[in-house]
Short mmCIF file of C-alpha atoms in Angstrom, two decimals:
data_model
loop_
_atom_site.label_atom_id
_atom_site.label_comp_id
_atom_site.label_asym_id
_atom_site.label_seq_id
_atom_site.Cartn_x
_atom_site.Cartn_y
_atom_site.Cartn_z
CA UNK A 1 74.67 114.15 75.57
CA UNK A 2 75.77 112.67 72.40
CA UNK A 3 73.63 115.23 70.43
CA UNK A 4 75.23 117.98 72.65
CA UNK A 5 78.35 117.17 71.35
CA UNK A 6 77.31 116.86 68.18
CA UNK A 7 76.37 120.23 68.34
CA UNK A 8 79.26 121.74 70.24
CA UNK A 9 81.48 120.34 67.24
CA UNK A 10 79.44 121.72 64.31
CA UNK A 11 79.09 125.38 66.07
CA UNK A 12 82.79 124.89 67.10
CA UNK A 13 84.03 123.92 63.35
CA UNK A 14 82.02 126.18 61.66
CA UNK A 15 80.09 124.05 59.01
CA UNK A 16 78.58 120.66 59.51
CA UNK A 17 80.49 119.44 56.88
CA UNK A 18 83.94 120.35 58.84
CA UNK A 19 82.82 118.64 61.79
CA UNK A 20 81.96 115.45 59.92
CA UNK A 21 85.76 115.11 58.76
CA UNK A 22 86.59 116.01 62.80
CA UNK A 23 84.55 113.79 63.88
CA UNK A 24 84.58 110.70 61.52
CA UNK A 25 80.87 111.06 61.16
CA UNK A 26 78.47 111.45 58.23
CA UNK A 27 76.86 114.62 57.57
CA UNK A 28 73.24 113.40 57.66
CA UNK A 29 73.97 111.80 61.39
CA UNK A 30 75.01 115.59 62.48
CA UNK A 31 72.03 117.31 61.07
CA UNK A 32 69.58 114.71 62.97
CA UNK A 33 71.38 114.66 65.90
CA UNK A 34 70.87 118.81 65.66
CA UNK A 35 67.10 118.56 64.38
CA UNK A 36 66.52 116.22 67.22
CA UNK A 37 67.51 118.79 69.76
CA UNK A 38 65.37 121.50 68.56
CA UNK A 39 62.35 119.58 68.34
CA UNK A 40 63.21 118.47 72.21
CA UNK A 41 63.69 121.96 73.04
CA UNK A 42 61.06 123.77 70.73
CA UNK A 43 64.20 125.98 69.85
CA UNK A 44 66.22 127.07 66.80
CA UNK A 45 69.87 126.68 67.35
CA UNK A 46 71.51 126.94 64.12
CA UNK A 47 71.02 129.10 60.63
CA UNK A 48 72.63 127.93 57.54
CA UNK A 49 74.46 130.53 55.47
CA UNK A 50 76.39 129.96 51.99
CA UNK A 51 80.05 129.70 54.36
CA UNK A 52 78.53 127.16 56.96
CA UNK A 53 76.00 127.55 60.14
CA UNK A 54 75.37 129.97 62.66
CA UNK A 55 74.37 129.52 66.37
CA UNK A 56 71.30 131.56 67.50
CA UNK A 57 71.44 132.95 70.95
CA UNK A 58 69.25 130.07 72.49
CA UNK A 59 72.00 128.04 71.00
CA UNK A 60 75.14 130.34 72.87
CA UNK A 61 73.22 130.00 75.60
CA UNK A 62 72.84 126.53 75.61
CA UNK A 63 76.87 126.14 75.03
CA UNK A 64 77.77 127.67 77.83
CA UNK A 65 75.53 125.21 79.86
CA UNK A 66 77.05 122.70 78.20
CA UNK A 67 80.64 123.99 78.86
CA UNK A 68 80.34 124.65 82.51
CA UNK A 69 78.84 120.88 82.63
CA UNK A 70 81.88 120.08 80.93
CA UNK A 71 84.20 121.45 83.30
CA UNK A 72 82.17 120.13 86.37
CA UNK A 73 82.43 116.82 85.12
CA UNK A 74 86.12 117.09 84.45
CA UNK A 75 86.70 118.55 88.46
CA UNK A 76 84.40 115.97 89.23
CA UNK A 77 86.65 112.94 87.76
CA UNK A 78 89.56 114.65 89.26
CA UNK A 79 88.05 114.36 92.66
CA UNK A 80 87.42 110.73 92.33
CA UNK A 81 90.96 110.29 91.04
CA UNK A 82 92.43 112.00 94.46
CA UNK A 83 90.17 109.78 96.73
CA UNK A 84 91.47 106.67 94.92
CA UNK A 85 95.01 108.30 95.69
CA UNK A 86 93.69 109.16 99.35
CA UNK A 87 92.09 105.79 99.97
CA UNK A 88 94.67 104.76 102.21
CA UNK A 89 93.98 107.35 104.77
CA UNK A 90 96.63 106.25 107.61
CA UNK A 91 100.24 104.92 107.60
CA UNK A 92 102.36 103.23 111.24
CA UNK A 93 105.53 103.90 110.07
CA UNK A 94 108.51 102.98 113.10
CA UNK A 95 111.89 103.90 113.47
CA UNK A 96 115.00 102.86 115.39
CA UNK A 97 116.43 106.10 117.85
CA UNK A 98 119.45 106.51 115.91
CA UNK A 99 116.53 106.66 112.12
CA UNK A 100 114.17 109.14 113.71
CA UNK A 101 116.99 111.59 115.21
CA UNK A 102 118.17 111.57 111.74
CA UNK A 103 116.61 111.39 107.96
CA UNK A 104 113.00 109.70 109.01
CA UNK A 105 111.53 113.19 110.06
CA UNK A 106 112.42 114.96 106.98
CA UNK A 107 111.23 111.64 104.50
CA UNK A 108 107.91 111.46 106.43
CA UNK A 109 107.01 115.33 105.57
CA UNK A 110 107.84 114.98 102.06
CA UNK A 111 105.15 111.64 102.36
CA UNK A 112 102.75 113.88 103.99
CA UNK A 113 102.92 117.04 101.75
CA UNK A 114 101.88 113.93 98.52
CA UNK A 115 99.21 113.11 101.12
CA UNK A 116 98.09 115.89 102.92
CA UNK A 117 94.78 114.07 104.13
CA UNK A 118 97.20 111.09 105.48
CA UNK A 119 97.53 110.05 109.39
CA UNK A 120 100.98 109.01 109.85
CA UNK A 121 101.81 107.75 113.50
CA UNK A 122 105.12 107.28 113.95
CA UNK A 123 106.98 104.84 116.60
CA UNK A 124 110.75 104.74 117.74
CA UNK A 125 111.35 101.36 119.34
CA UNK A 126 114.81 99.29 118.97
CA UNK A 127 115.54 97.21 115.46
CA UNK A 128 114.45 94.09 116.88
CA UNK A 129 111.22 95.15 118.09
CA UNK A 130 110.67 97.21 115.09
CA UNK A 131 111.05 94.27 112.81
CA UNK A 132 108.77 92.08 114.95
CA UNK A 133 105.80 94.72 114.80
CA UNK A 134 106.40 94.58 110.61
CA UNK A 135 105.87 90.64 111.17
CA UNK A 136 102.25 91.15 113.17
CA UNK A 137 101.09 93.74 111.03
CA UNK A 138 101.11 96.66 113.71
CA UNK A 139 103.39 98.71 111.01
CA UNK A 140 103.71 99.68 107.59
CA UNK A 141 107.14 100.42 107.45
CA UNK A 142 110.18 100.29 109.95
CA UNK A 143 113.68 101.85 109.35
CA UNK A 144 116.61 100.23 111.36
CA UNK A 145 119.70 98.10 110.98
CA UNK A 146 119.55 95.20 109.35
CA UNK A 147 118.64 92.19 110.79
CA UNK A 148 117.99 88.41 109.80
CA UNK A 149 114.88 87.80 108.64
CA UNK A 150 113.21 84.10 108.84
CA UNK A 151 111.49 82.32 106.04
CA UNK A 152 108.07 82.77 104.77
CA UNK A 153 107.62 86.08 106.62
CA UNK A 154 107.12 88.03 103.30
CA UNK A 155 108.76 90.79 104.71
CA UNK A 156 110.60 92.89 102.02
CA UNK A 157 113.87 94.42 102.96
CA UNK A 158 115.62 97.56 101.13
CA UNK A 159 119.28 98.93 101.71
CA UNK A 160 119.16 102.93 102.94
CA UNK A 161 122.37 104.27 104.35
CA UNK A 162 125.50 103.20 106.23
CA UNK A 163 126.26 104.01 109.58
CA UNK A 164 130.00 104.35 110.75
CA UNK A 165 130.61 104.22 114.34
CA UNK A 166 133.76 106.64 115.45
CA UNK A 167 134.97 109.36 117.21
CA UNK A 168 133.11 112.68 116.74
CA UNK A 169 133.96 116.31 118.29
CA UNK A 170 132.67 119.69 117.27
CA UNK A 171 134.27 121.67 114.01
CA UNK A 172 136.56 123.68 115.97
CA UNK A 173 138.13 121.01 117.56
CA UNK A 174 142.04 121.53 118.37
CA UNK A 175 142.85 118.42 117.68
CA UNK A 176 141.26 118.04 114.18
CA UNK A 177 143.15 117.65 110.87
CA UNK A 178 146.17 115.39 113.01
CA UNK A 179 145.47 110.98 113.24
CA UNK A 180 145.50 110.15 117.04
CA UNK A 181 146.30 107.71 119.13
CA UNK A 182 143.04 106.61 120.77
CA UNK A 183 145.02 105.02 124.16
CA UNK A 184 146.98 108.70 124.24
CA UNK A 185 142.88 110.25 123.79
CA UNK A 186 141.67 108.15 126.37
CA UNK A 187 144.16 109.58 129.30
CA UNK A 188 144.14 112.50 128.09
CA UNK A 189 140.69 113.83 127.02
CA UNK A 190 136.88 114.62 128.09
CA UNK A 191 134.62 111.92 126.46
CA UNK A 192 131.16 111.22 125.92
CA UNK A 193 129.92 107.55 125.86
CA UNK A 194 126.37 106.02 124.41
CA UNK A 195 124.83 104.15 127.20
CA UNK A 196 124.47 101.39 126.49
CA UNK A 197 127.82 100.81 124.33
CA UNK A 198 127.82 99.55 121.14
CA UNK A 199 129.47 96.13 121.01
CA UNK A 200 132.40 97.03 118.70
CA UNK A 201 134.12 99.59 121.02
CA UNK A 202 133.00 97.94 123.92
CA UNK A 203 135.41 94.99 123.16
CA UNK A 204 137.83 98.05 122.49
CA UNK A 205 137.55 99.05 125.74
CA UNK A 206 137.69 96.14 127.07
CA UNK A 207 141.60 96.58 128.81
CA UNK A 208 140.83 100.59 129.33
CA UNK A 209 139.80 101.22 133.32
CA UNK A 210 137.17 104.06 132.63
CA UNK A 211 138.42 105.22 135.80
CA UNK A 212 141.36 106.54 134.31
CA UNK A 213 139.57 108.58 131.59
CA UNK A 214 139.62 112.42 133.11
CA UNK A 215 136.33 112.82 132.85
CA UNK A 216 133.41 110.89 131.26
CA UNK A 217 129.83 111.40 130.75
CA UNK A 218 127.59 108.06 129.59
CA UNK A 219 124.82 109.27 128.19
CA UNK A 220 121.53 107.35 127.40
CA UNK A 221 120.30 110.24 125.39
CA UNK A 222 121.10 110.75 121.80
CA UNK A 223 119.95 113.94 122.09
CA UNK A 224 122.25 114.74 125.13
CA UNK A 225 124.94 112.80 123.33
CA UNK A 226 124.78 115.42 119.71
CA UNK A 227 124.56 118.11 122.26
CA UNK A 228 127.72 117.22 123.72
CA UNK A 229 129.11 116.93 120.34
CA UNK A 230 128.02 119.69 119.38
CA UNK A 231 128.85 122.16 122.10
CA UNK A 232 131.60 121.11 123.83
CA UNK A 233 135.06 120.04 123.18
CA UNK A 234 134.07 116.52 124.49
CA UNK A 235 135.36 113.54 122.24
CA UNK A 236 132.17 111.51 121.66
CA UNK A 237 131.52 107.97 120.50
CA UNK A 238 128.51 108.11 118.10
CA UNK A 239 127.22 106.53 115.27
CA UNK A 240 127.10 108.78 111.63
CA UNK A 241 123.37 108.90 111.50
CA UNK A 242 123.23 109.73 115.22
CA UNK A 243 124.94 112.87 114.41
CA UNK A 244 122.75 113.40 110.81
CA UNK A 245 121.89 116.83 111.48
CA UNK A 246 125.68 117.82 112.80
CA UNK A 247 127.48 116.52 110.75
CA UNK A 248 125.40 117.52 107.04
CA UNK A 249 125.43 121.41 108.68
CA UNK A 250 129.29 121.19 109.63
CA UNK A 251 129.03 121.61 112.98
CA UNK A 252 130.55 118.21 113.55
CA UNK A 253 133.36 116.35 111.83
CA UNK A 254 134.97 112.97 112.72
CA UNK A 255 138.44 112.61 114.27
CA UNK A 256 140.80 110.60 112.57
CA UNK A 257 142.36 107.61 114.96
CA UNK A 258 144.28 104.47 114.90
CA UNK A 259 140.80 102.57 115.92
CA UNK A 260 139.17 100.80 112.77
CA UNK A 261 135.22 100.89 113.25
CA UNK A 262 132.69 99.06 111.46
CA UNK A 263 130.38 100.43 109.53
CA UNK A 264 126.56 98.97 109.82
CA UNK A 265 123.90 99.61 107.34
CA UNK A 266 120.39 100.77 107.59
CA UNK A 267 117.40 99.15 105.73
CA UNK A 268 113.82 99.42 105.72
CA UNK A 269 111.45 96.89 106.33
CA UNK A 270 108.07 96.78 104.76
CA UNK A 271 104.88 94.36 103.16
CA UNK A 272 105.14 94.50 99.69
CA UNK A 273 101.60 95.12 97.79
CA UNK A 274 101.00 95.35 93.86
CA UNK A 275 99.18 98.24 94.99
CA UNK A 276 101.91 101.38 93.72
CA UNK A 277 99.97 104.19 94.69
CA UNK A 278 99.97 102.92 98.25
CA UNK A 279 101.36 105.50 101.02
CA UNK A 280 103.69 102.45 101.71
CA UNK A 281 105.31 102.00 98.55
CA UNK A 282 105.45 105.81 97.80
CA UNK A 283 107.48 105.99 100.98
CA UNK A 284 109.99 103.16 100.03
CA UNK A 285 110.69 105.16 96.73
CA UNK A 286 110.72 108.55 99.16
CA UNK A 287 113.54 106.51 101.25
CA UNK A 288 115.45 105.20 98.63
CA UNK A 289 116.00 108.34 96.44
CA UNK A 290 117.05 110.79 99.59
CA UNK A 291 120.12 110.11 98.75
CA UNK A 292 121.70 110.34 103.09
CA UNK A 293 125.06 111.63 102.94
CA UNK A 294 127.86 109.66 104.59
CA UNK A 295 130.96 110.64 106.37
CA UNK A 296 133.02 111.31 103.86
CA UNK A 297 130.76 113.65 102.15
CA UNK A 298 129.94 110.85 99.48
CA UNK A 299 126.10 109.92 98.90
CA UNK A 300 125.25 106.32 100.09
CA UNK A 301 126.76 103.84 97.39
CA UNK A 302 129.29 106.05 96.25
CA UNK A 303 132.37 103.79 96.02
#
């Protein structure tokens, strides 16, 4: 091979004194290197002239042997490079309800179209259970709210989005674009509750008989529960990235009231590895840099 390219250079160059200075080789080690491959193939492949060398035609043919070996070789090591990439051939990534009705979906196809030879399987389960299949190694990854993690668990834990809990109604709403007062909304308007209620407003709510509210729907749907949003000129209780999709098309705004809710965050829980080509830590970069819009229009972090 070493000849080959010995030869390649000198036909390529010209003269066998040009390839010498290309090549940071003597002369004399070119010329063997050619000689040697003529006696092996009982072959001429060059003739010297007074402005350098020429190939023969056993010797163009012999090039172009040489170049298409090239080229396989170089497809070849390209291969190998993709299956060191594609080693990793599956990824258990798990999601709260509120992460996979919103941005998981959309991050997981961006993983797959890097991977396109990748299994994912995906899981929705609660936080809590999410975080304990990260602990026994029956995930990857798990996006949910944040929760407290014990020591020695090596579990790795990055900040995603926030999630504001208030009231939501669709983009024609009358009663947008005014602050109201939420005991005058609760006598007075349709609703739409998340079954079970969040803690926050159900401390709220505490005083309010629900028996008084005109008409109210608990739904243990999410799906039910953006519907409502969505359609309807129902005042719902939601969470921000329970209404992802709504609220980033405009279908969906938030209605301004005297209630102050909290605002949660969403993490994502993984195993670190010094392994950076791993599916795992690809999607951790992949979560981070999506950039999930908040309420206000602001990207996450935004002050």
């Amino acid at each position: 091979m070493y000849n080959l390219m010995l030869l390649k250079s000198a036909v390529d160059a010209g003269s066998i004194s040009r390839a010498s200075v290309e090549l940071g080789v003597s002369q004399p080690t070119i010329t063997r290197g050619i000689a040697r491959l003529e006696a092996a193939l009982g072959h001429q492949l060059i003739e010297r002239s007074a402005k350098g060398i020429i190939p023969t035609d056993v010797c163009r043919n012999l090039l172009k042997h040489v170049e298409r070996a090239a080229g396989q070789l170089e497809e070849a090591g390209a291969t190998l490079h993709r299956m060191r990439r594609s080693r990793y051939r599956t990824l258990a990534c798990g999601g709260s309800p509120t992460a996979m009705e919103s941005y998981v979906p959309s991050v997981m196809f961006e993983l797959m179209r890097r991977y396109p030879n990748l299994s994912l399987q995906l899981y929705e389960a609660p936080s809590p259970a999410l975080l304990k299949m990260i602990q026994a190694g029956e995930l990857d990854i798990a996006i949910g709210a944040r929760l407290q993690i014990e020591e020695g668990q090596q579990v790795e834990v990055e900040a995603l989005a926030s999630d504001t809990l208030g009231v939501f109604v669709n983009a024609r709403h009358p009663l947008l674009g005014e602050p109201q007062v939420m005991k005058h909304l609760l006598a007075t308007q349709s609703w739409v509750f998340p079954e079970p209620l969040w803690s926050y407003p159900a401390t709220m709510l505490r005083d309010t008989p629900f028996s008084s509210i005109p008409c109210l729907v608990r739904a243990q749907s999410s799906s039910a529960l953006r519907w409502y949003a969505r359609e309807t000129d129902f005042l719902t209780i939601s969470s921000s990235l329970t209404l992802h999709t709504e609220l980033s098309s405009g279908l969906v705004a938030e209605l301004t009231t005297d209630w102050n809710f909290p605002r949660s965050q969403h993490v994502i829980y993984y195993r670190s590895t010094s392994d950076d080509e791993r599916p795992v830590d690809i999607a951790v970069n992949l979560f981070k840099s999506a950039g999930h819009e908040r309420l206000d229009g602001k990207v996450d972090g935004d002050t």
